[in-house]
């Protein structure tokens, strides 16, 4: 039976100090690696006889405007179908140079997911066969889910906060 | 059915029957007969972009059964459709597609904007990066329906309203062609 402890142990055995920030929010093993390492880690998780994380559930990004030099996180969700265990893997990148290696060589499903991540956060996946917008119009010249575009105009007065569960 | 003040009830059937030996002759104006025929066989285009389409499907299926009023032949191609029901949100990427669908429909053609999104952008009116704030920015709309989403009864009411509109007058093209009309540049037509 594969557990989070075994996964963590195998990762540390293989990558030593390269893998950091281990945590288990809501029971799901989460860790981080340098962005240059992302394919090495994904390949190891895929190929290892014990780990077999061979299903890519999702790729997405998160924007942390306050973390200088590591503003964008690219998050990979992987699933081991045989042991039914999941893992969350993050790499961080500078927003000025948001280049991350593509995972399309390993997972065909990464193609559209990476295009979506590029569309909304502007992460450029190096080596992607078709790196262009997927959901928004191609003429769009910004990345709408970055934090400089607030979810809602904070100056609005026509909404009663009480109705939305906010104080 | 009173749709709007000022538009009076139109006769359910155009013309009058003149009794003659061995049967009768129907007399009526050609325009009225054509409008009557058009309004009773409106074929909608199968077009739904979000949850309003679910209500539209409900209106089409057995419980509400819009075929009672002549809308049963939903067409999967705009070339065979008379009315496009914009059932859902129109996003910037969909706008040129909607315009092309409308252009492909044969005249006379009608448009129903179903629900808040198609009318004004609705819940996506504020702080959006992708939604067209009203389908009438893209194509002309004949009937608007309020609701989010509107119930099937509201859709059927809107379609009956459209029928009344067709029966009570000329098509957009006929109005435009009826001289003398002021042109957009201010000059009178010949």
XYZ file of N, CA, C and O in Angstrom, chain A residues 22-151:
520
model
N 7.522 20.191 1.993
C 6.537 19.114 2.058
C 5.407 19.490 3.006
O 5.627 20.112 4.046
N 4.202 19.130 2.621
C 3.051 19.372 3.486
C 1.954 18.425 3.090
O 2.026 17.769 2.041
N 0.937 18.342 3.943
C -0.186 17.461 3.621
C -1.516 18.163 3.862
O -2.307 17.746 4.702
N -1.801 19.256 3.128
C -3.103 19.900 3.338
C -4.241 18.969 2.921
O -4.221 18.407 1.822
N -5.178 18.768 3.826
C -6.316 17.857 3.621
C -5.853 16.465 3.193
O -6.509 15.793 2.396
N -4.687 16.035 3.697
C -4.240 14.666 3.457
C -3.560 14.440 2.126
O -3.212 13.313 1.804
N -3.370 15.495 1.342
C -2.762 15.312 0.024
C -1.324 15.803 0.063
O -1.063 16.962 0.385
N -0.400 14.908 -0.285
C 1.016 15.259 -0.231
C 1.321 16.383 -1.223
O 0.975 16.301 -2.400
N 1.963 17.427 -0.723
C 2.258 18.605 -1.538
C 3.734 18.930 -1.362
O 4.249 18.896 -0.249
N 4.420 19.232 -2.459
C 5.825 19.604 -2.329
C 6.226 20.497 -3.481
O 5.460 20.717 -4.413
N 7.459 20.998 -3.377
C 7.936 21.979 -4.333
C 9.299 21.571 -4.853
O 10.042 20.857 -4.176
N 9.611 22.015 -6.081
C 10.951 21.777 -6.626
C 11.328 22.982 -7.467
O 10.454 23.748 -7.872
N 12.633 23.176 -7.746
C 13.007 24.270 -8.651
C 12.391 24.041 -10.020
O 12.210 22.896 -10.441
N 12.090 25.152 -10.737
C 11.342 24.982 -11.981
C 12.130 24.236 -13.045
O 11.553 23.593 -13.911
N 13.486 24.300 -12.963
C 14.280 23.552 -13.945
C 14.131 22.050 -13.742
O 14.425 21.257 -14.629
N 13.693 21.653 -12.547
C 13.613 20.230 -12.197
C 12.276 19.617 -12.556
O 12.073 18.422 -12.340
N 11.332 20.423 -13.078
C 9.958 19.911 -13.118
C 9.819 18.634 -13.935
O 9.137 17.700 -13.518
N 10.527 18.552 -15.072
C 10.379 17.339 -15.884
C 11.052 16.142 -15.231
O 10.550 15.026 -15.302
N 12.182 16.395 -14.570
C 12.862 15.290 -13.881
C 11.943 14.703 -12.812
O 11.801 13.474 -12.689
N 11.311 15.579 -12.040
C 10.429 15.096 -10.966
C 9.222 14.378 -11.555
O 8.846 13.278 -11.115
N 8.606 14.974 -12.597
C 7.420 14.352 -13.189
C 7.771 12.993 -13.789
O 7.023 12.020 -13.639
N 8.936 12.925 -14.457
C 9.357 11.652 -15.036
C 9.591 10.599 -13.964
O 9.202 9.440 -14.129
N 10.213 11.035 -12.859
C 10.462 10.080 -11.771
C 9.140 9.573 -11.204
O 8.945 8.368 -11.010
N 8.204 10.493 -10.969
C 6.912 10.087 -10.423
C 6.184 9.146 -11.388
O 5.464 8.243 -10.980
N 6.385 9.359 -12.677
C 5.710 8.535 -13.685
C 6.364 7.156 -13.787
O 5.678 6.122 -13.763
N 7.694 7.147 -13.864
C 8.398 5.914 -14.227
C 8.636 4.981 -13.055
O 8.740 3.774 -13.246
N 8.773 5.520 -11.862
C 9.155 4.680 -10.734
C 8.155 3.544 -10.545
O 6.935 3.758 -10.545
N 8.704 2.332 -10.366
C 7.859 1.132 -10.297
C 6.876 1.187 -9.135
O 5.803 0.590 -9.169
N 7.264 1.879 -8.079
C 6.399 1.921 -6.897
C 5.400 3.069 -6.983
O 4.261 2.948 -6.564
N 5.842 4.198 -7.572
C 5.016 5.415 -7.489
C 3.918 5.434 -8.553
O 2.749 5.609 -8.237
N 4.312 5.298 -9.825
C 3.348 5.163 -10.925
C 2.266 6.254 -10.933
O 1.083 5.952 -11.055
N 2.707 7.516 -10.779
C 1.735 8.615 -10.939
C 1.590 8.875 -12.431
O 2.311 9.675 -13.006
N 0.653 8.188 -13.066
C 0.586 8.203 -14.529
C -0.634 8.915 -15.063
O -0.924 8.867 -16.247
N -1.386 9.561 -14.180
C -2.543 10.334 -14.650
C -2.375 11.786 -14.224
O -2.215 12.079 -13.040
N -2.391 12.673 -15.215
C -2.276 14.099 -14.924
C -3.690 14.653 -14.748
O -4.435 14.778 -15.714
N -4.047 14.958 -13.500
C -5.400 15.458 -13.247
C -5.558 16.886 -13.746
O -6.525 17.208 -14.418
N -4.576 17.741 -13.397
C -4.727 19.144 -13.786
C -3.393 19.866 -13.707
O -2.512 19.494 -12.930
N -3.287 20.879 -14.524
C -2.210 21.862 -14.370
C -2.882 23.208 -14.202
O -3.821 23.522 -14.943
N -2.435 23.975 -13.230
C -2.950 25.333 -13.144
C -1.839 26.202 -12.577
O -0.746 25.736 -12.312
N -2.133 27.468 -12.416
C -1.140 28.389 -11.872
C -1.768 29.202 -10.757
O -2.990 29.264 -10.636
N -0.915 29.795 -9.932
C -1.365 30.716 -8.886
C -0.454 31.938 -8.961
O 0.744 31.802 -9.199
N -1.033 33.100 -8.769
C -0.239 34.329 -8.789
C -0.090 34.855 -7.370
O -1.083 35.110 -6.696
N 1.165 34.970 -6.915
C 1.449 35.558 -5.605
C 2.207 36.852 -5.839
O 3.442 36.848 -5.936
N 1.484 37.983 -5.942
C 2.181 39.221 -6.333
C 3.211 39.685 -5.313
O 4.104 40.448 -5.666
N 3.138 39.224 -4.056
C 4.056 39.719 -3.027
C 5.359 38.932 -2.945
O 6.301 39.369 -2.292
N 5.431 37.766 -3.580
C 6.657 36.964 -3.494
C 7.581 37.364 -4.630
O 7.455 36.859 -5.737
N 8.517 38.249 -4.349
C 9.407 38.750 -5.407
C 10.279 37.623 -5.946
O 10.865 36.869 -5.189
N 10.323 37.512 -7.282
C 11.153 36.500 -7.922
C 10.480 35.149 -8.035
O 10.949 34.292 -8.768
N 9.408 34.920 -7.285
C 8.655 33.668 -7.424
C 7.159 33.973 -7.365
O 6.428 33.445 -6.526
N 6.757 34.854 -8.298
C 5.359 35.316 -8.273
C 4.378 34.262 -8.773
O 3.243 34.206 -8.324
N 4.812 33.447 -9.758
C 3.873 32.497 -10.355
C 4.211 31.073 -9.917
O 5.361 30.653 -10.017
N 3.202 30.373 -9.421
C 3.364 28.951 -9.108
C 2.633 28.152 -10.172
O 1.498 28.471 -10.514
N 3.304 27.154 -10.715
C 2.621 26.207 -11.599
C 2.390 24.941 -10.797
O 3.314 24.412 -10.179
N 1.138 24.506 -10.740
C 0.764 23.391 -9.865
C 0.357 22.199 -10.718
O -0.501 22.321 -11.599
N 0.989 21.060 -10.464
C 0.621 19.812 -11.156
C -0.114 18.918 -10.162
O 0.371 18.691 -9.059
N -1.258 18.430 -10.556
C -1.966 17.431 -9.743
C -1.822 16.089 -10.439
O -2.216 15.935 -11.594
N -1.267 15.109 -9.727
C -1.049 13.786 -10.317
C -1.820 12.736 -9.531
O -2.051 12.887 -8.332
N -2.175 11.676 -10.217
C -2.986 10.630 -9.602
C -2.379 9.276 -9.942
O -2.091 9.009 -11.111
N -2.196 8.454 -8.918
C -1.844 7.057 -9.134
C -3.141 6.261 -9.123
O -3.779 6.097 -8.085
N -3.511 5.780 -10.306
C -4.807 5.104 -10.440
C -4.823 3.753 -9.727
O -5.867 3.300 -9.288
N -3.659 3.092 -9.634
C -3.658 1.741 -9.058
C -3.813 1.777 -7.551
O -4.563 0.981 -6.977
N -3.095 2.688 -6.909
C -3.177 2.755 -5.449
C -4.123 3.852 -4.989
O -4.269 4.058 -3.790
N -4.735 4.544 -5.936
C -5.660 5.639 -5.652
C -5.066 6.629 -4.664
O -5.577 6.829 -3.562
N -3.943 7.199 -5.064
C -3.317 8.211 -4.209
C -2.904 9.365 -5.107
O -2.508 9.163 -6.252
N -3.056 10.567 -4.550
C -2.794 11.763 -5.338
C -1.634 12.546 -4.751
O -1.318 12.407 -3.572
N -1.028 13.389 -5.603
C 0.072 14.222 -5.137
C -0.015 15.571 -5.847
O -0.512 15.661 -6.980
N 0.414 16.603 -5.140
C 0.383 17.962 -5.697
C 1.811 18.490 -5.734
O 2.505 18.460 -4.715
N 2.231 18.942 -6.905
C 3.632 19.317 -7.120
C 3.690 20.739 -7.680
O 3.043 21.036 -8.670
N 4.473 21.586 -7.001
C 4.522 22.996 -7.414
C 5.925 23.389 -7.862
O 6.911 22.946 -7.277
N 5.970 24.231 -8.890
C 7.218 24.930 -9.199
C 6.898 26.426 -9.236
O 5.801 26.817 -9.621
N 7.873 27.227 -8.817
C 7.671 28.674 -8.795
C 8.561 29.330 -9.838
O 9.660 28.853 -10.108
N 8.050 30.420 -10.415
C 8.839 31.105 -11.439
C 8.689 32.609 -11.297
O 7.698 33.106 -10.756
N 9.707 33.305 -11.788
C 9.691 34.769 -11.822
C 8.676 35.218 -12.879
O 8.652 34.686 -13.984
N 7.862 36.227 -12.518
C 6.845 36.680 -13.461
C 7.474 37.418 -14.642
O 6.888 37.508 -15.724
N 8.708 37.927 -14.456
C 9.383 38.608 -15.560
C 9.857 37.614 -16.608
O 10.012 37.957 -17.773
N 10.127 36.406 -16.200
C 10.615 35.376 -17.133
C 9.860 34.080 -16.843
O 10.419 33.147 -16.279
N 8.573 34.027 -17.211
C 7.745 32.887 -16.792
C 7.882 31.685 -17.724
O 6.927 31.252 -18.354
N 9.117 31.165 -17.826
C 9.348 30.021 -18.703
C 9.447 28.747 -17.880
O 10.257 28.656 -16.959
N 8.619 27.775 -18.241
C 8.630 26.476 -17.567
C 8.645 25.426 -18.661
O 8.001 25.601 -19.699
N 9.373 24.326 -18.426
C 9.415 23.272 -19.458
C 8.046 22.620 -19.591
O 7.339 22.376 -18.607
N 7.688 22.284 -20.835
C 6.382 21.673 -21.068
C 6.383 20.208 -20.649
O 7.401 19.517 -20.757
N 5.212 19.759 -20.197
C 5.059 18.346 -19.836
C 4.370 17.560 -20.945
O 3.959 16.422 -20.743
N 4.236 18.177 -22.126
C 3.499 17.490 -23.194
C 4.206 16.229 -23.675
O 3.561 15.330 -24.206
N 5.546 16.165 -23.493
C 6.249 14.958 -23.893
C 5.852 13.761 -23.049
O 5.876 12.627 -23.514
N 5.469 14.042 -21.801
C 5.131 12.967 -20.862
C 3.627 12.685 -20.851
O 3.200 11.527 -20.867
N 2.838 13.744 -20.812
C 1.375 13.603 -20.781
C 0.777 14.341 -21.983
O 0.936 15.554 -22.097
N 0.051 13.662 -22.853
C -0.627 14.349 -23.952
C -1.651 15.336 -23.406
O -1.916 16.386 -23.992
N -2.256 15.009 -22.274
C -3.284 15.858 -21.688
C -2.739 17.222 -21.294
O -3.496 18.174 -21.154
N -1.429 17.320 -21.133
C -0.844 18.595 -20.707
C -1.006 19.668 -21.769
O -0.936 20.853 -21.462
N -1.233 19.252 -23.014
C -1.300 20.216 -24.113
C -2.317 21.316 -23.833
O -1.973 22.506 -23.747
N -3.576 20.960 -23.667
C -4.615 21.977 -23.457
C -4.494 22.625 -22.092
O -4.761 23.813 -21.926
N -4.098 21.834 -21.069
C -3.981 22.416 -19.723
C -2.932 23.517 -19.703
O -3.115 24.563 -19.076
N -1.817 23.300 -20.404
C -0.771 24.316 -20.417
C -1.202 25.523 -21.232
O -0.872 26.662 -20.892
N -1.972 25.287 -22.300
C -2.492 26.440 -23.047
C -3.427 27.259 -22.187
O -3.428 28.492 -22.243
N -4.253 26.585 -21.369
C -5.162 27.313 -20.484
C -4.363 28.117 -19.450
O -4.661 29.281 -19.170
N -3.325 27.476 -18.875
C -2.491 28.161 -17.896
C -1.814 29.371 -18.519
O -1.726 30.436 -17.912
N -1.360 29.232 -19.757
C -0.773 30.370 -20.464
C -1.832 31.449 -20.697
O -1.602 32.637 -20.470
N -3.018 31.028 -21.084
C -4.089 31.963 -21.416
C -4.425 32.861 -20.226
O -4.594 34.069 -20.375
N -4.498 32.297 -19.034
C -4.966 33.060 -17.891
C -3.856 33.645 -17.024
O -4.082 34.611 -16.316
N -2.652 33.034 -17.045
C -1.579 33.516 -16.173
C -0.326 33.936 -16.935
O 0.584 34.506 -16.349
N -0.243 33.601 -18.216
C 0.923 33.993 -18.993
C 2.160 33.162 -18.730
O 3.263 33.627 -18.998
N 2.005 31.956 -18.213
C 3.169 31.074 -18.056
C 3.507 30.512 -19.429
O 2.663 29.909 -20.085
N 4.761 30.734 -19.868
C 5.153 30.233 -21.191
C 5.810 28.872 -21.031
O 6.826 28.742 -20.366
N 5.208 27.867 -21.647
C 5.747 26.515 -21.521
C 6.704 26.253 -22.680
O 6.281 26.117 -23.826
N 8.003 26.183 -22.353
C 9.022 26.006 -23.386
C 8.894 24.613 -23.995
O 8.804 23.633 -23.267
N 8.837 24.565 -25.334
C 8.762 23.286 -26.024
C 7.350 22.835 -26.317
O 7.151 21.799 -26.952
N 6.361 23.611 -25.880
C 4.965 23.248 -26.171
C 4.724 23.354 -27.681
O 5.152 24.320 -28.307
N 4.032 22.366 -28.283
C 3.871 22.384 -29.746
C 2.965 23.498 -30.266
O 3.029 23.824 -31.456
N 2.118 24.084 -29.430
C 1.127 25.040 -29.930
C 0.798 26.056 -28.836
O -0.318 26.107 -28.341
N 1.817 26.855 -28.456
C 1.656 27.728 -27.292
C 0.875 28.987 -27.655
O 1.442 30.025 -27.985
N -0.474 28.871 -27.649
C -1.304 30.058 -27.877
C -2.546 29.959 -27.003
O -2.778 28.933 -26.377
N -3.329 31.041 -26.976
C -4.515 31.059 -26.121
C -5.491 29.968 -26.534
O -5.587 29.619 -27.706
N -6.253 29.481 -25.551
C -7.208 28.410 -25.860
C -8.650 28.854 -25.629
O -9.534 28.525 -26.411
N -8.910 29.632 -24.565
C -10.301 29.982 -24.242
C -10.630 31.426 -24.599
O -11.711 31.699 -25.101
N -9.724 32.339 -24.351
C -10.011 33.741 -24.635
C -9.709 34.068 -26.092
O -9.059 33.301 -26.790
N -10.208 35.225 -26.526
C -9.942 35.652 -27.896
C -8.437 35.897 -28.067
O -7.768 36.336 -27.145
N -7.946 35.617 -29.264
C -6.499 35.688 -29.464
C -5.975 37.110 -29.404
O -4.799 37.331 -29.142
N -6.869 38.101 -29.641
C -6.408 39.487 -29.619
C -6.145 39.978 -28.200
O -5.581 41.048 -28.006
N -6.589 39.256 -27.199
C -6.427 39.704 -25.808
C -4.942 39.917 -25.510
O -4.100 39.104 -25.874
N -4.623 41.051 -24.878
C -3.203 41.355 -24.654
C -2.856 41.415 -23.172
O -1.956 42.120 -22.774
N -3.612 40.690 -22.357
C -3.260 40.602 -20.934
C -3.686 39.236 -20.428
O -4.317 38.472 -21.161
N -3.329 38.934 -19.179
C -3.623 37.626 -18.619
C -4.609 37.806 -17.465
O -4.230 38.221 -16.368
N -5.893 37.535 -17.686
C -6.928 38.067 -16.808
C -6.950 37.528 -15.386
O -7.511 38.181 -14.517
N -6.334 36.383 -15.094
C -6.422 35.896 -13.712
C -5.237 36.326 -12.851
O -5.123 35.918 -11.708
N -4.373 37.183 -13.388
C -3.318 37.739 -12.540
C -3.924 38.728 -11.564
O -4.944 39.347 -11.844
N -3.260 38.899 -10.427
C -3.868 39.634 -9.325
C -3.957 41.137 -9.561
O -4.641 41.832 -8.832
N -3.261 41.651 -10.584
C -3.417 43.092 -10.821
C -4.799 43.414 -11.385
O -5.170 44.580 -11.463
N -5.552 42.379 -11.753
C -6.929 42.595 -12.169
C -7.829 42.080 -11.059
O -8.068 40.881 -10.965
N -8.307 42.949 -10.178
C -9.047 42.473 -9.017
C -10.314 41.748 -9.435
O -10.898 42.039 -10.483
N -10.704 40.790 -8.601
C -11.884 39.988 -8.886
C -13.087 40.894 -9.038
O -13.960 40.657 -9.836
